[in-house]
Amino acid sequence: MEEYLARIGPADETAMAAATQRQRLLTKPAGSLGVLEELSVRVAGMTGAPAVPAPAVVTVFAADHGVHAQGVSPWPQEVTAAMLANFAAGGAAVNAFATNNQVDVRVVDVGVATDVDDLDIVHAKVRAGTRDLSVGAALTADEVLAAVAVGFELADQLVADGYRCLLTGDMGIANTTASAALIATFTGTTAGQVTGRGTGIDDATLAHKTAVVEAALALHEVPATEPLSALAAYGGLEHAALTGYILGAAANKVPVILDGVIAGAAALVAQALHPSTIDYCVAGHRSAEPGHAVALKTLGLQPLVDLDLRLGEGTGAVLAYPILTCAMRALTEMATFESAGITAGEDA
């Protein structure tokens, strides 16, 4: 872990200053591209030079959760494995979005409860699902480190393979319960403020789910200053792998587009491990899950898309990718007033 963290540094201030200056020279009124201008400056700082970050890949980390036994989701746990088969066959929403936006898809079994060895995916199972976070620690310290290493090493490999933008994805029935506990831990909020309906549970199940999260927070009482202990207490294995993946993007100086509430929870862990990690994060969208808005506020990230999505899989991140590439094309390909032979007005 120390070796991973030692590779991470802050964004390149010189590159950001140069990008900011170029924005002032482009053939448009200053500030007229709004958030896209700030985004282009941030991405230039991540990579050290203004360039379109392509190609891109979305990595769907999948795992199961012992807390499912508490009835926090109406969906059977077997759905996680079934969806992995769907991803592998190209039949999920993230596959359709990725095809449209020229993003490659990788699927990783980091902790699915059932055997999916027959699927053509990345097999990196640390254990077959977490333990029940409401009665004890979800993971051991060694299991946390192993799952973080899966994410970090995969980020390294993807960058070595030529990818210049990493997108987060996830799959795991009951993973919004673990996310709520993690987000509450790192934001100082209550279970009621960050626990949502997940796959669409009714009011009674939401009340029960909130109570489970509240009881787990009281059981473990992990401070925000102990991020690895928080991962051990609440899981899941996909959260830990995503943490490593986000850290890996930062270590390789490539942007990582975060998806929804699961990625938001993992980003909070990554930020606690190394504050500069957030310099490399882009919020793809704002999930309908209440905990996600809380996480984004703490992370200081503005989402690029807000469409009431709560599917996961990486769909929001993939939708946001062309917005990021448009921002960078504007920075790198637009003419300046001088090159276009245009004399700007005083207020331009």
GROMACS .gro file of C-alpha atoms in nm:
model
  348
    1MET     CA    1   0.000   0.000   0.000
    2GLU     CA    2   0.280   0.245   0.084
    3GLU     CA    3   0.440   0.177  -0.254
    4TYR     CA    4   0.110   0.250  -0.430
    5LEU     CA    5   0.053   0.574  -0.243
    6ALA     CA    6   0.411   0.692  -0.299
    7ARG     CA    7   0.343   0.699  -0.674
    8ILE     CA    8   0.062   0.953  -0.641
    9GLY     CA    9   0.128   1.325  -0.669
   10PRO     CA   10  -0.082   1.636  -0.722
   11ALA     CA   11  -0.207   1.755  -1.058
   12ASP     CA   12   0.041   1.947  -1.276
   13GLU     CA   13  -0.009   2.315  -1.190
   14THR     CA   14   0.202   2.432  -1.487
   15ALA     CA   15  -0.014   2.239  -1.732
   16MET     CA   16  -0.329   2.375  -1.570
   17ALA     CA   17  -0.202   2.733  -1.594
   18ALA     CA   18  -0.119   2.684  -1.964
   19ALA     CA   19  -0.464   2.538  -2.030
   20THR     CA   20  -0.627   2.827  -1.849
   21GLN     CA   21  -0.433   3.074  -2.059
   22ARG     CA   22  -0.527   2.896  -2.382
   23GLN     CA   23  -0.895   2.905  -2.284
   24ARG     CA   24  -0.867   3.285  -2.280
   25LEU     CA   25  -0.737   3.287  -2.640
   26LEU     CA   26  -0.994   3.059  -2.804
   27THR     CA   27  -1.258   3.195  -3.044
   28LYS     CA   28  -1.538   3.231  -2.790
   29PRO     CA   29  -1.635   3.464  -2.509
   30ALA     CA   30  -1.441   3.385  -2.195
   31GLY     CA   31  -1.630   3.138  -1.977
   32SER     CA   32  -1.891   3.066  -2.244
   33LEU     CA   33  -1.830   2.690  -2.229
   34GLY     CA   34  -1.896   2.692  -1.857
   35VAL     CA   35  -1.809   2.372  -1.673
   36LEU     CA   36  -1.634   2.234  -1.980
   37GLU     CA   37  -1.361   2.497  -1.952
   38GLU     CA   38  -1.283   2.407  -1.592
   39LEU     CA   39  -1.299   2.037  -1.681
   40SER     CA   40  -1.047   2.078  -1.964
   41VAL     CA   41  -0.809   2.258  -1.731
   42ARG     CA   42  -0.840   1.983  -1.469
   43VAL     CA   43  -0.779   1.706  -1.723
   44ALA     CA   44  -0.472   1.888  -1.857
   45GLY     CA   45  -0.343   1.895  -1.500
   46MET     CA   46  -0.407   1.522  -1.461
   47THR     CA   47  -0.218   1.419  -1.772
   48GLY     CA   48   0.042   1.696  -1.777
   49ALA     CA   49  -0.054   1.814  -2.125
   50PRO     CA   50  -0.377   1.902  -2.308
   51ALA     CA   51  -0.491   1.595  -2.503
   52VAL     CA   52  -0.806   1.393  -2.560
   53PRO     CA   53  -0.786   1.098  -2.316
   54ALA     CA   54  -0.852   0.807  -2.549
   55PRO     CA   55  -0.903   0.519  -2.569
   56ALA     CA   56  -1.122   0.461  -2.264
   57VAL     CA   57  -1.232   0.152  -2.072
   58VAL     CA   58  -1.503   0.096  -1.811
   59THR     CA   59  -1.422  -0.172  -1.553
   60VAL     CA   60  -1.718  -0.338  -1.381
   61PHE     CA   61  -1.607  -0.482  -1.046
   62ALA     CA   62  -1.856  -0.738  -0.913
   63ALA     CA   63  -1.901  -0.882  -0.564
   64ASP     CA   64  -2.165  -1.001  -0.320
   65HIS     CA   65  -2.250  -0.890   0.032
   66GLY     CA   66  -2.325  -1.089   0.345
   67VAL     CA   67  -2.563  -0.820   0.468
   68HIS     CA   68  -2.804  -0.937   0.197
   69ALA     CA   69  -2.917  -1.195   0.456
   70GLN     CA   70  -3.077  -0.908   0.653
   71GLY     CA   71  -3.339  -0.851   0.383
   72VAL     CA   72  -3.209  -0.514   0.265
   73SER     CA   73  -3.289  -0.595  -0.100
   74PRO     CA   74  -3.578  -0.783  -0.259
   75TRP     CA   75  -3.350  -0.916  -0.533
   76PRO     CA   76  -3.192  -1.259  -0.482
   77GLN     CA   77  -2.815  -1.264  -0.449
   78GLU     CA   78  -2.789  -1.488  -0.755
   79VAL     CA   79  -2.869  -1.184  -0.971
   80THR     CA   80  -2.506  -1.068  -0.933
   81ALA     CA   81  -2.373  -1.376  -1.113
   82ALA     CA   82  -2.655  -1.363  -1.369
   83MET     CA   83  -2.566  -1.004  -1.454
   84LEU     CA   84  -2.201  -1.098  -1.500
   85ALA     CA   85  -2.313  -1.342  -1.766
   86ASN     CA   86  -2.518  -1.061  -1.921
   87PHE     CA   87  -2.216  -0.827  -1.922
   88ALA     CA   88  -2.000  -1.097  -2.077
   89ALA     CA   89  -2.260  -1.152  -2.349
   90GLY     CA   90  -2.284  -0.778  -2.420
   91GLY     CA   91  -2.648  -0.754  -2.316
   92ALA     CA   92  -2.644  -0.499  -2.033
   93ALA     CA   93  -2.710  -0.125  -2.041
   94VAL     CA   94  -2.342  -0.049  -1.985
   95ASN     CA   95  -2.255  -0.258  -2.292
   96ALA     CA   96  -2.501  -0.063  -2.508
   97PHE     CA   97  -2.377   0.274  -2.379
   98ALA     CA   98  -2.014   0.171  -2.415
   99THR     CA   99  -2.063   0.061  -2.775
  100ASN     CA  100  -2.228   0.392  -2.856
  101ASN     CA  101  -1.949   0.596  -2.695
  102GLN     CA  102  -1.653   0.384  -2.812
  103VAL     CA  103  -1.560   0.269  -2.462
  104ASP     CA  104  -1.426  -0.082  -2.401
  105VAL     CA  105  -1.570  -0.296  -2.119
  106ARG     CA  106  -1.387  -0.513  -1.867
  107VAL     CA  107  -1.575  -0.724  -1.612
  108VAL     CA  108  -1.400  -0.840  -1.294
  109ASP     CA  109  -1.514  -1.100  -1.042
  110VAL     CA  110  -1.353  -0.976  -0.723
  111GLY     CA  111  -1.598  -1.138  -0.482
  112VAL     CA  112  -1.907  -1.297  -0.636
  113ALA     CA  113  -2.066  -1.553  -0.404
  114THR     CA  114  -2.125  -1.814  -0.673
  115ASP     CA  115  -1.892  -1.980  -0.922
  116VAL     CA  116  -1.857  -1.783  -1.246
  117ASP     CA  117  -1.538  -1.949  -1.369
  118ASP     CA  118  -1.699  -2.035  -1.702
  119LEU     CA  119  -1.744  -1.670  -1.799
  120ASP     CA  120  -1.497  -1.484  -2.021
  121ILE     CA  121  -1.417  -1.215  -1.766
  122VAL     CA  122  -1.128  -1.119  -1.537
  123HIS     CA  123  -1.114  -1.369  -1.251
  124ALA     CA  124  -0.969  -1.210  -0.938
  125LYS     CA  125  -1.195  -1.340  -0.661
  126VAL     CA  126  -1.062  -1.256  -0.316
  127ARG     CA  127  -1.341  -1.447  -0.139
  128ALA     CA  128  -1.695  -1.556  -0.220
  129GLY     CA  129  -1.877  -1.247  -0.092
  130THR     CA  130  -1.829  -1.051   0.227
  131ARG     CA  131  -1.943  -1.142   0.575
  132ASP     CA  132  -2.252  -0.972   0.719
  133LEU     CA  133  -2.147  -0.617   0.816
  134SER     CA  134  -2.437  -0.590   1.060
  135VAL     CA  135  -2.301  -0.864   1.290
  136GLY     CA  136  -1.925  -0.831   1.244
  137ALA     CA  137  -1.650  -0.713   1.014
  138ALA     CA  138  -1.727  -0.772   0.647
  139LEU     CA  139  -1.362  -0.839   0.558
  140THR     CA  140  -1.029  -0.909   0.720
  141ALA     CA  141  -0.742  -0.663   0.686
  142ASP     CA  142  -0.564  -0.901   0.446
  143GLU     CA  143  -0.875  -0.939   0.231
  144VAL     CA  144  -0.907  -0.560   0.206
  145LEU     CA  145  -0.546  -0.526   0.090
  146ALA     CA  146  -0.589  -0.809  -0.160
  147ALA     CA  147  -0.899  -0.646  -0.313
  148VAL     CA  148  -0.734  -0.303  -0.326
  149ALA     CA  149  -0.440  -0.465  -0.504
  150VAL     CA  150  -0.675  -0.614  -0.765
  151GLY     CA  151  -0.795  -0.266  -0.857
  152PHE     CA  152  -0.457  -0.098  -0.848
  153GLU     CA  153  -0.281  -0.366  -1.051
  154LEU     CA  154  -0.560  -0.373  -1.309
  155ALA     CA  155  -0.535   0.006  -1.348
  156ASP     CA  156  -0.161  -0.036  -1.405
  157GLN     CA  157  -0.223  -0.304  -1.666
  158LEU     CA  158  -0.492  -0.108  -1.850
  159VAL     CA  159  -0.268   0.199  -1.875
  160ALA     CA  160   0.019  -0.021  -1.993
  161ASP     CA  161  -0.219  -0.156  -2.258
  162GLY     CA  162  -0.271   0.197  -2.387
  163TYR     CA  163  -0.589   0.318  -2.217
  164ARG     CA  164  -0.582   0.686  -2.126
  165CYS     CA  165  -0.911   0.718  -1.939
  166LEU     CA  166  -1.045   0.474  -1.680
  167LEU     CA  167  -1.415   0.457  -1.595
  168THR     CA  168  -1.563   0.287  -1.290
  169GLY     CA  169  -1.841   0.029  -1.292
  170ASP     CA  170  -1.985  -0.205  -1.032
  171MET     CA  171  -2.230  -0.486  -0.974
  172GLY     CA  172  -2.341  -0.642  -0.647
  173ILE     CA  173  -2.681  -0.697  -0.491
  174ALA     CA  174  -2.697  -0.508  -0.155
  175ASN     CA  175  -2.393  -0.295  -0.235
  176THR     CA  176  -2.581   0.031  -0.167
  177THR     CA  177  -2.609  -0.080   0.198
  178ALA     CA  178  -2.232  -0.103   0.231
  179SER     CA  179  -2.199   0.224   0.040
  180ALA     CA  180  -2.429   0.403   0.284
  181ALA     CA  181  -2.218   0.290   0.580
  182LEU     CA  182  -1.896   0.400   0.411
  183ILE     CA  183  -2.035   0.738   0.306
  184ALA     CA  184  -2.173   0.806   0.654
  185THR     CA  185  -1.831   0.723   0.799
  186PHE     CA  186  -1.636   0.963   0.577
  187THR     CA  187  -1.889   1.248   0.567
  188GLY     CA  188  -2.006   1.252   0.928
  189THR     CA  189  -2.369   1.209   0.827
  190THR     CA  190  -2.638   0.979   0.963
  191ALA     CA  191  -2.770   0.656   0.818
  192GLY     CA  192  -3.098   0.829   0.740
  193GLN     CA  193  -2.924   1.094   0.529
  194VAL     CA  194  -2.733   0.853   0.307
  195THR     CA  195  -2.942   0.536   0.280
  196GLY     CA  196  -3.154   0.510  -0.034
  197ARG     CA  197  -3.389   0.276  -0.216
  198GLY     CA  198  -3.120   0.098  -0.417
  199THR     CA  199  -3.299  -0.131  -0.660
  200GLY     CA  200  -3.633   0.031  -0.576
  201ILE     CA  201  -3.734  -0.096  -0.234
  202ASP     CA  202  -4.061   0.005  -0.064
  203ASP     CA  203  -4.092   0.231   0.240
  204ALA     CA  204  -4.090  -0.054   0.493
  205THR     CA  205  -3.776  -0.208   0.346
  206LEU     CA  206  -3.608   0.133   0.329
  207ALA     CA  207  -3.678   0.186   0.699
  208HIS     CA  208  -3.535  -0.157   0.777
  209LYS     CA  209  -3.230  -0.099   0.555
  210THR     CA  210  -3.164   0.235   0.726
  211ALA     CA  211  -3.186   0.068   1.066
  212VAL     CA  212  -2.937  -0.198   0.955
  213VAL     CA  213  -2.691   0.069   0.842
  214GLU     CA  214  -2.743   0.266   1.164
  215ALA     CA  215  -2.681  -0.044   1.377
  216ALA     CA  216  -2.368  -0.131   1.178
  217LEU     CA  217  -2.226   0.218   1.228
  218ALA     CA  218  -2.286   0.187   1.602
  219LEU     CA  219  -2.134  -0.162   1.608
  220HIS     CA  220  -1.807  -0.074   1.435
  221GLU     CA  221  -1.757   0.296   1.518
  222VAL     CA  222  -1.470   0.329   1.269
  223PRO     CA  223  -1.327   0.684   1.245
  224ALA     CA  224  -1.281   0.848   0.905
  225THR     CA  225  -0.907   0.858   0.975
  226GLU     CA  226  -0.890   0.477   0.935
  227PRO     CA  227  -1.000   0.413   0.574
  228LEU     CA  228  -0.874   0.055   0.550
  229SER     CA  229  -1.052  -0.031   0.875
  230ALA     CA  230  -1.371   0.117   0.731
  231LEU     CA  231  -1.339  -0.109   0.427
  232ALA     CA  232  -1.288  -0.405   0.657
  233ALA     CA  233  -1.590  -0.317   0.868
  234TYR     CA  234  -1.838  -0.257   0.586
  235GLY     CA  235  -1.690  -0.398   0.263
  236GLY     CA  236  -1.756  -0.467  -0.007
  237LEU     CA  237  -1.492  -0.627  -0.217
  238GLU     CA  238  -1.595  -0.414  -0.516
  239HIS     CA  239  -1.556  -0.101  -0.302
  240ALA     CA  240  -1.203  -0.206  -0.208
  241ALA     CA  241  -1.113  -0.293  -0.568
  242LEU     CA  242  -1.257   0.037  -0.689
  243THR     CA  243  -1.050   0.217  -0.427
  244GLY     CA  244  -0.737   0.057  -0.571
  245TYR     CA  245  -0.851   0.131  -0.927
  246ILE     CA  246  -0.902   0.501  -0.845
  247LEU     CA  247  -0.564   0.515  -0.672
  248GLY     CA  248  -0.413   0.340  -0.973
  249ALA     CA  249  -0.553   0.599  -1.212
  250ALA     CA  250  -0.399   0.875  -0.999
  251ALA     CA  251  -0.065   0.694  -0.981
  252ASN     CA  252  -0.062   0.669  -1.363
  253LYS     CA  253  -0.175   1.030  -1.412
  254VAL     CA  254  -0.485   0.944  -1.614
  255PRO     CA  255  -0.839   1.068  -1.546
  256VAL     CA  256  -1.085   0.833  -1.379
  257ILE     CA  257  -1.455   0.899  -1.437
  258LEU     CA  258  -1.659   0.794  -1.135
  259ASP     CA  259  -1.999   0.636  -1.179
  260GLY     CA  260  -2.256   0.650  -0.898
  261VAL     CA  261  -2.290   0.591  -0.528
  262ILE     CA  262  -2.064   0.284  -0.514
  263ALA     CA  263  -1.780   0.472  -0.684
  264GLY     CA  264  -1.850   0.775  -0.466
  265ALA     CA  265  -1.802   0.565  -0.154
  266ALA     CA  266  -1.480   0.417  -0.292
  267ALA     CA  267  -1.351   0.763  -0.388
  268LEU     CA  268  -1.400   0.879  -0.029
  269VAL     CA  269  -1.182   0.590   0.086
  270ALA     CA  270  -0.921   0.670  -0.179
  271GLN     CA  271  -0.921   1.037  -0.082
  272ALA     CA  272  -0.868   0.944   0.283
  273LEU     CA  273  -0.571   0.727   0.183
  274HIS     CA  274  -0.416   1.002  -0.034
  275PRO     CA  275  -0.580   1.346  -0.070
  276SER     CA  276  -0.422   1.413  -0.412
  277THR     CA  277  -0.617   1.120  -0.557
  278ILE     CA  278  -0.919   1.347  -0.600
  279ASP     CA  279  -0.721   1.561  -0.846
  280TYR     CA  280  -0.765   1.279  -1.100
  281CYS     CA  281  -1.136   1.213  -1.042
  282VAL     CA  282  -1.424   1.333  -1.258
  283ALA     CA  283  -1.781   1.285  -1.135
  284GLY     CA  284  -1.966   1.127  -1.425
  285HIS     CA  285  -2.314   1.182  -1.288
  286ARG     CA  286  -2.525   1.240  -0.979
  287SER     CA  287  -2.709   0.925  -0.873
  288ALA     CA  288  -3.064   0.930  -0.744
  289GLU     CA  289  -2.926   0.763  -0.429
  290PRO     CA  290  -2.916   1.030  -0.155
  291GLY     CA  291  -2.574   0.924  -0.032
  292HIS     CA  292  -2.417   1.007  -0.364
  293ALA     CA  293  -2.492   1.379  -0.345
  294VAL     CA  294  -2.346   1.378   0.007
  295ALA     CA  295  -2.032   1.201  -0.116
  296LEU     CA  296  -1.985   1.438  -0.410
  297LYS     CA  297  -2.015   1.741  -0.184
  298THR     CA  298  -1.742   1.607   0.044
  299LEU     CA  299  -1.525   1.516  -0.254
  300GLY     CA  300  -1.577   1.864  -0.403
  301LEU     CA  301  -1.679   1.723  -0.742
  302GLN     CA  302  -1.946   1.858  -0.977
  303PRO     CA  303  -2.131   1.588  -1.173
  304LEU     CA  304  -2.141   1.619  -1.551
  305VAL     CA  305  -2.478   1.443  -1.589
  306ASP     CA  306  -2.788   1.450  -1.366
  307LEU     CA  307  -3.055   1.220  -1.507
  308ASP     CA  308  -3.189   1.043  -1.193
  309LEU     CA  309  -2.988   0.732  -1.280
  310ARG     CA  310  -2.948   0.458  -1.019
  311LEU     CA  311  -2.858   0.154  -1.227
  312GLY     CA  312  -2.486   0.138  -1.161
  313GLU     CA  313  -2.278  -0.082  -1.392
  314GLY     CA  314  -2.078   0.227  -1.499
  315THR     CA  315  -2.363   0.369  -1.709
  316GLY     CA  316  -2.333   0.724  -1.575
  317ALA     CA  317  -1.957   0.726  -1.624
  318VAL     CA  318  -1.987   0.606  -1.983
  319LEU     CA  319  -2.253   0.869  -2.057
  320ALA     CA  320  -2.017   1.138  -1.927
  321TYR     CA  321  -1.712   1.027  -2.126
  322PRO     CA  322  -1.801   1.209  -2.452
  323ILE     CA  323  -1.861   1.526  -2.251
  324LEU     CA  324  -1.505   1.502  -2.123
  325THR     CA  325  -1.367   1.437  -2.472
  326CYS     CA  326  -1.563   1.733  -2.612
  327ALA     CA  327  -1.413   1.955  -2.343
  328MET     CA  328  -1.063   1.847  -2.442
  329ARG     CA  329  -1.130   1.880  -2.816
  330ALA     CA  330  -1.248   2.237  -2.758
  331LEU     CA  331  -0.926   2.314  -2.569
  332THR     CA  332  -0.694   2.149  -2.819
  333GLU     CA  333  -0.866   2.194  -3.156
  334MET     CA  334  -1.044   2.530  -3.147
  335ALA     CA  335  -0.872   2.818  -3.322
  336THR     CA  336  -0.743   3.112  -3.128
  337PHE     CA  337  -0.852   3.464  -3.218
  338GLU     CA  338  -0.504   3.526  -3.358
  339SER     CA  339  -0.490   3.210  -3.573
  340ALA     CA  340  -0.840   3.275  -3.707
  341GLY     CA  341  -0.765   3.639  -3.785
  342ILE     CA  342  -1.045   3.759  -3.561
  343THR     CA  343  -1.022   4.076  -3.356
  344ALA     CA  344  -1.203   4.018  -3.029
  345GLY     CA  345  -1.432   4.284  -2.891
  346GLU     CA  346  -1.356   4.444  -2.557
  347ASP     CA  347  -1.615   4.228  -2.385
  348ALA     CA  348  -1.533   3.902  -2.568
   0.00000   0.00000   0.00000
